[in-house]
Coordinates of C-alpha atoms and ligand atoms in Angstrom, one line a residue:
M8 CA 91.3 146.9 102.4
P9 CA 90.3 143.5 104.0
T10 CA 92.5 140.6 102.9
E11 CA 91.7 136.9 102.6
I12 CA 95.1 135.3 103.3
A13 CA 95.6 131.9 105.1
S14 CA 98.5 132.3 107.5
S15 CA 99.6 128.7 107.0
V16 CA 98.2 125.5 105.4
L17 CA 97.0 124.6 108.9
D18 CA 94.2 127.3 108.5
L19 CA 93.0 125.2 105.5
V20 CA 92.2 122.1 107.6
G21 CA 88.4 121.4 108.1
N22 CA 85.4 123.5 107.3
T23 CA 84.8 121.2 104.3
P24 CA 81.7 121.6 102.1
L25 CA 78.6 119.4 102.7
L26 CA 77.6 118.0 99.4
A27 CA 74.2 116.6 98.5
L28 CA 74.6 113.3 96.5
D29 CA 71.3 114.0 94.6
R30 CA 72.4 112.4 91.4
L31 CA 73.6 109.1 93.0
W32 CA 70.5 109.0 95.3
P33 CA 67.6 111.1 93.9
G34 CA 65.5 110.2 96.9
P35 CA 63.3 109.8 98.8
G36 CA 65.5 111.3 101.5
R37 CA 69.0 112.7 100.9
I38 CA 72.6 111.7 101.3
L39 CA 74.8 114.6 102.5
A40 CA 78.5 114.0 102.4
K41 CA 81.4 116.0 104.0
C42 CA 84.1 116.5 101.4
E43 CA 87.0 115.5 103.5
F44 CA 89.1 114.7 100.4
L45 CA 89.4 118.5 100.1
N46 CA 91.5 118.8 103.2
P47 CA 95.1 119.9 102.4
C48 CA 96.5 116.4 102.5
G49 CA 93.5 114.8 101.0
S50 CA 91.9 113.2 104.0
I51 CA 89.8 113.5 107.1
K52 CA 92.8 112.6 109.2
D53 CA 94.2 116.2 108.7
R54 CA 91.7 117.2 111.4
S55 CA 92.9 114.8 114.1
S56 CA 96.5 115.4 113.1
L57 CA 96.3 119.1 113.9
H58 CA 94.3 118.5 117.1
M59 CA 96.6 115.9 118.5
V60 CA 99.8 117.9 117.9
Q61 CA 98.2 121.1 119.2
G62 CA 96.9 119.1 122.3
A63 CA 100.3 117.6 123.0
L64 CA 102.0 121.0 122.8
A65 CA 99.3 122.6 125.0
S66 CA 99.7 119.9 127.7
G67 CA 103.5 120.2 127.6
K68 CA 103.8 116.5 126.6
L69 CA 105.4 117.6 123.4
A70 CA 108.1 120.3 123.6
P71 CA 108.3 122.9 120.8
H72 CA 110.3 121.4 117.9
G73 CA 110.3 118.0 119.7
K74 CA 110.5 114.7 117.9
V75 CA 107.2 113.1 116.9
I76 CA 106.4 109.4 115.9
E77 CA 103.3 107.6 114.7
V78 CA 102.1 104.3 113.3
T79 CA 99.7 104.9 110.4
S80 CA 97.9 103.4 107.4
G81 CA 99.0 106.6 105.6
N82 CA 96.4 109.3 105.9
Q83 CA 97.2 110.1 109.5
G84 CA 100.8 110.2 108.6
C85 CA 100.2 112.6 105.7
G86 CA 98.3 114.9 108.0
L87 CA 100.9 114.7 110.7
A88 CA 103.7 115.4 108.1
M89 CA 101.9 118.6 107.1
V90 CA 101.4 119.7 110.7
C91 CA 105.0 118.8 111.7
S92 CA 106.6 120.6 108.8
V93 CA 104.7 123.8 109.5
L94 CA 105.3 123.6 113.3
D95 CA 108.9 122.4 112.7
H96 CA 108.8 119.0 114.4
P97 CA 111.0 116.1 113.1
L98 CA 108.5 113.3 112.3
T99 CA 109.1 109.5 112.0
I100 CA 106.3 107.3 110.5
T101 CA 106.1 103.5 110.6
M102 CA 103.7 101.9 108.2
S103 CA 102.9 98.4 106.9
K104 CA 104.1 97.8 103.3
G105 CA 100.5 96.7 102.5
N106 CA 99.2 100.3 102.6
S107 CA 99.3 102.3 99.4
P108 CA 102.8 103.4 98.3
Q109 CA 101.4 106.7 97.2
R110 CA 100.9 107.7 100.8
A111 CA 104.5 106.8 101.7
E112 CA 105.7 108.9 98.8
M113 CA 103.5 111.8 100.0
M114 CA 104.7 111.7 103.6
R115 CA 108.3 111.6 102.3
G116 CA 107.5 114.6 100.1
L117 CA 106.3 116.4 103.2
G118 CA 109.6 115.8 105.0
A119 CA 108.8 112.8 107.2
N120 CA 111.1 109.9 107.8
V121 CA 109.0 106.9 106.6
I122 CA 109.8 103.3 107.7
L123 CA 107.9 100.6 105.9
T124 CA 107.4 97.3 107.8
D125 CA 106.9 93.8 106.3
Q126 CA 103.4 92.2 106.2
V127 CA 103.0 89.1 108.2
E128 CA 99.3 88.3 107.3
G129 CA 97.8 90.5 104.7
Q130 CA 98.8 91.4 101.1
P131 CA 99.3 94.7 99.3
G132 CA 96.0 96.6 99.6
N133 CA 94.8 94.4 102.5
V134 CA 96.3 95.3 105.9
T135 CA 95.4 93.3 109.0
L136 CA 95.8 93.9 112.7
A137 CA 98.8 91.6 112.8
D138 CA 100.5 93.8 110.1
V139 CA 99.7 96.9 112.1
Q140 CA 101.3 95.3 115.1
V141 CA 104.6 94.9 113.3
A142 CA 104.6 98.6 112.5
T143 CA 103.7 99.4 116.2
D144 CA 106.5 97.2 117.5
T145 CA 109.0 99.1 115.2
A146 CA 107.7 102.4 116.5
M147 CA 108.0 101.3 120.1
A148 CA 111.7 100.4 119.6
I149 CA 112.4 103.8 118.1
I150 CA 110.6 105.6 121.0
E151 CA 112.7 103.7 123.5
K152 CA 115.8 104.9 121.7
T153 CA 114.9 108.5 120.8
G154 CA 112.2 109.5 123.4
A155 CA 110.0 110.8 120.5
Y156 CA 106.5 111.8 121.4
N157 CA 104.1 109.0 120.4
I158 CA 100.9 110.5 118.8
D159 CA 99.1 107.1 119.4
Q160 CA 96.0 107.9 117.4
F161 CA 94.2 104.7 118.6
N162 CA 94.3 105.8 122.3
N163 CA 94.6 109.6 122.0
P164 CA 91.4 111.4 123.2
N165 CA 92.3 114.4 121.1
N166 CA 91.6 112.2 118.0
S167 CA 87.9 111.9 118.7
Q168 CA 87.8 115.4 120.2
A169 CA 88.9 116.8 116.9
H170 CA 85.7 115.5 115.4
Y171 CA 83.5 116.6 118.3
D172 CA 85.0 120.2 118.0
S173 CA 85.0 120.4 114.2
T174 CA 83.3 117.8 112.0
G175 CA 80.3 117.3 114.3
K176 CA 79.8 121.0 114.8
E177 CA 80.1 121.7 111.1
I178 CA 77.6 119.1 110.2
W179 CA 75.1 120.6 112.7
R180 CA 75.6 124.1 111.3
Q181 CA 75.6 123.1 107.7
T182 CA 72.3 121.1 108.0
G183 CA 70.7 123.7 110.1
G184 CA 70.3 121.0 112.7
K185 CA 68.3 118.7 110.4
V186 CA 70.3 115.5 110.7
D187 CA 68.2 112.3 110.9
A188 CA 71.2 109.9 110.7
W189 CA 75.0 109.9 110.7
L190 CA 77.1 107.0 109.6
A191 CA 80.8 106.3 109.1
T192 CA 83.4 103.5 108.8
V193 CA 85.5 103.0 111.9
G194 CA 89.2 102.9 112.0
T195 CA 90.5 104.4 115.2
A196 CA 86.8 105.4 115.8
G197 CA 87.9 109.0 116.2
T198 CA 85.6 110.3 113.5
F199 CA 82.6 108.1 114.3
A200 CA 82.8 108.6 118.1
G201 CA 83.5 112.3 118.0
V202 CA 80.7 113.2 115.6
S203 CA 78.2 110.8 117.2
R204 CA 78.9 112.4 120.6
F205 CA 78.3 115.9 119.3
L206 CA 75.2 115.1 117.4
K207 CA 73.6 113.0 120.2
E208 CA 74.2 115.9 122.6
K209 CA 72.4 118.2 120.2
N210 CA 69.6 115.7 119.5
P211 CA 69.5 112.2 121.0
D212 CA 67.2 111.1 118.2
V213 CA 70.0 111.3 115.6
V214 CA 70.5 107.7 114.5
C215 CA 74.2 106.9 114.6
V216 CA 75.3 103.9 112.6
A217 CA 78.8 102.4 112.5
V218 CA 79.8 100.9 109.1
E219 CA 81.9 97.7 109.1
P220 CA 83.4 95.5 106.5
D221 CA 81.3 92.4 105.8
G222 CA 83.1 89.5 107.6
A223 CA 84.8 91.8 110.2
Q224 CA 81.8 93.1 112.1
V225 CA 83.2 93.2 115.6
I226 CA 81.2 96.2 116.8
K227 CA 78.1 94.2 115.8
G228 CA 79.5 91.4 118.0
C229 CA 80.5 88.9 115.3
A230 CA 83.7 87.0 115.0
V231 CA 86.1 88.1 112.4
E232 CA 85.7 85.8 109.4
R233 CA 87.4 87.9 106.7
P234 CA 90.2 90.1 108.1
L235 CA 91.3 91.0 104.5
H236 CA 89.1 93.7 103.0
L237 CA 89.4 96.8 100.9
L238 CA 88.4 99.3 103.5
Q239 CA 92.0 100.5 104.2
G240 CA 92.2 102.6 107.3
S241 CA 89.1 101.0 108.9
G242 CA 87.7 97.7 110.1
Y243 CA 90.8 96.4 112.0
G244 CA 88.8 93.5 113.6
V245 CA 88.9 94.8 117.2
V246 CA 86.7 97.3 119.0
Q247 CA 89.0 100.3 119.5
P248 CA 89.4 102.1 122.8
L249 CA 88.0 105.3 121.4
F250 CA 84.8 103.6 120.3
K251 CA 81.7 104.3 122.5
F252 CA 78.7 102.0 122.3
D253 CA 76.5 104.5 124.2
T254 CA 76.4 106.9 121.2
M255 CA 75.8 104.1 118.5
D256 CA 72.4 102.8 117.6
F257 CA 73.4 99.9 115.3
T258 CA 75.8 98.8 112.7
L259 CA 75.7 98.1 108.9
G260 CA 78.0 95.8 107.0
V261 CA 79.3 96.6 103.5
T262 CA 81.0 94.1 101.2
D263 CA 84.1 95.1 99.2
K264 CA 82.0 94.8 96.0
E265 CA 79.5 97.3 97.3
A266 CA 82.2 99.7 98.4
V267 CA 83.8 99.5 94.9
E268 CA 80.4 99.9 93.2
Y269 CA 79.6 103.1 95.1
K270 CA 83.2 104.5 94.8
Q271 CA 82.7 104.1 91.1
L272 CA 79.2 105.6 91.2
L273 CA 80.5 108.6 93.1
G274 CA 82.9 109.2 90.1
K275 CA 80.4 108.6 87.4
K276 CA 77.4 110.3 88.8
E277 CA 78.8 113.0 91.2
G278 CA 82.1 113.7 89.5
I279 CA 84.2 113.0 92.6
Y280 CA 87.1 110.6 92.9
V281 CA 87.4 109.1 96.4
G282 CA 88.8 106.1 98.2
Y283 CA 87.1 102.8 99.3
T284 CA 85.8 103.8 102.7
S285 CA 84.0 106.7 101.1
G286 CA 82.4 104.2 98.7
A287 CA 81.5 102.1 101.8
N288 CA 79.9 105.0 103.6
V289 CA 77.7 105.9 100.7
A290 CA 76.8 102.2 100.1
A291 CA 75.7 102.1 103.7
A292 CA 73.8 105.3 103.4
V293 CA 71.8 103.9 100.6
K294 CA 71.1 100.7 102.6
L295 CA 69.9 102.8 105.5
L296 CA 67.6 104.9 103.4
K297 CA 66.2 101.7 101.8
S298 CA 65.8 99.9 105.2
G299 CA 62.6 101.7 106.3
K300 CA 64.2 102.5 109.7
L301 CA 64.2 106.3 109.0
P302 CA 61.4 108.7 108.0
K303 CA 61.0 108.8 104.2
D304 CA 62.4 112.3 103.8
A305 CA 65.4 111.6 106.1
W306 CA 68.8 113.3 105.7
V307 CA 71.7 110.9 106.1
V308 CA 75.0 112.5 106.7
T309 CA 78.4 110.8 106.1
V310 CA 82.0 111.5 105.2
L311 CA 84.0 111.1 101.9
N312 CA 87.1 110.3 103.8
D313 CA 89.9 110.7 101.2
T314 CA 90.8 111.2 97.6
G315 CA 91.0 108.2 95.3
L316 CA 94.4 109.4 94.1
K317 CA 95.9 107.8 97.2
Y318 CA 95.3 104.3 95.9
P319 CA 96.9 102.1 93.3
E320 CA 94.7 100.6 90.5
I321 CA 93.4 97.2 91.8
E322 CA 92.2 94.3 89.6
F323 CA 89.0 93.0 91.3
N324 CA 88.2 89.3 91.5
W325 CA 84.8 88.8 93.2
D326 CA 84.9 85.0 93.3
N327 CA 85.3 85.1 97.1
E328 CA 82.4 87.5 97.7
Ligands
PLP408 C1 90.5 106.3 104.2 C2 90.1 106.2 105.7 N1 88.8 106.1 105.9 C3 88.4 106.0 107.2 C4 89.2 106.1 108.3 C5 88.7 105.9 109.7 O1 88.8 107.1 110.4 P1 88.9 107.0 112.0 O2 90.3 106.6 112.3 O3 88.6 108.4 112.5 O4 88.0 106.0 112.5 C6 90.6 106.3 108.0 C7 91.6 106.4 109.1 O5 92.8 106.4 108.9 C8 91.0 106.3 106.7 O6 92.4 106.5 106.4

């Protein structure tokens, strides 16, 4: 008798459903969202976690059962903790205290050694590049001492390759090749760059749009006016090494208020509870469909990056918007 048994949780990474947000956006056109919150550790970063560890093992840069280290805003660390526990690699994570404590708890629950570093610029819920630098310096000191393999998601080509090989390919298959536009927020740029490259190779007319926090639109070419924003895991205020301008058509900015509004609408209209970058992606998809830049019946594809369960309750004060 045929069986349907996953041999490990790693078999459950990716192949997420593509969901039509027809209640939130009844048309014209359609918003189609990859349900990345359904990955085993609740985020899109499970994909790159698996790909980067497998790539390091295949190249011999990481020995079987060797030590692994990474700097993370949390989602990458959760994915890596899952991969490292199944493949039996000791994992150390350094993370700014400004990221959500739920993620640190989850990584510890998955067996990782989590080191939280002080914030030098941001505040809880708002993590800046300077805060990430402190976590990076801490990781570097540990690498020097222990020789642990540095995943280095911001510079690791297997990060964007994960999305070229899986997310992009799945989107193409699930839409039957009818993708008019693709958009996503940009953290390391792995997701946006990998998917954009795949889709542009299939059809150069797919419009690829990078989503940035209002006031930190560096890909657009603007100076950073507001480094503090709610789009945790994205919008670090610098153009990342994995970002490729040749597969991007233009950018769209999203305010914190818009991200929260669409995060809440996703809950109320679609019955899905996701994080802030997911809200930002859907807010940007609505803007794009309203912009007149696409055909009326366009299909806009995006990602619901992670579950809302990873965030603490935040009291919003919109006076600065
Ligand atoms: C919630 C969330 N959204 C978006 C992103 C951005 O993804 P990428 O690093 O692939 O650009 C991240 C990355 O950590 C994230 O945690």
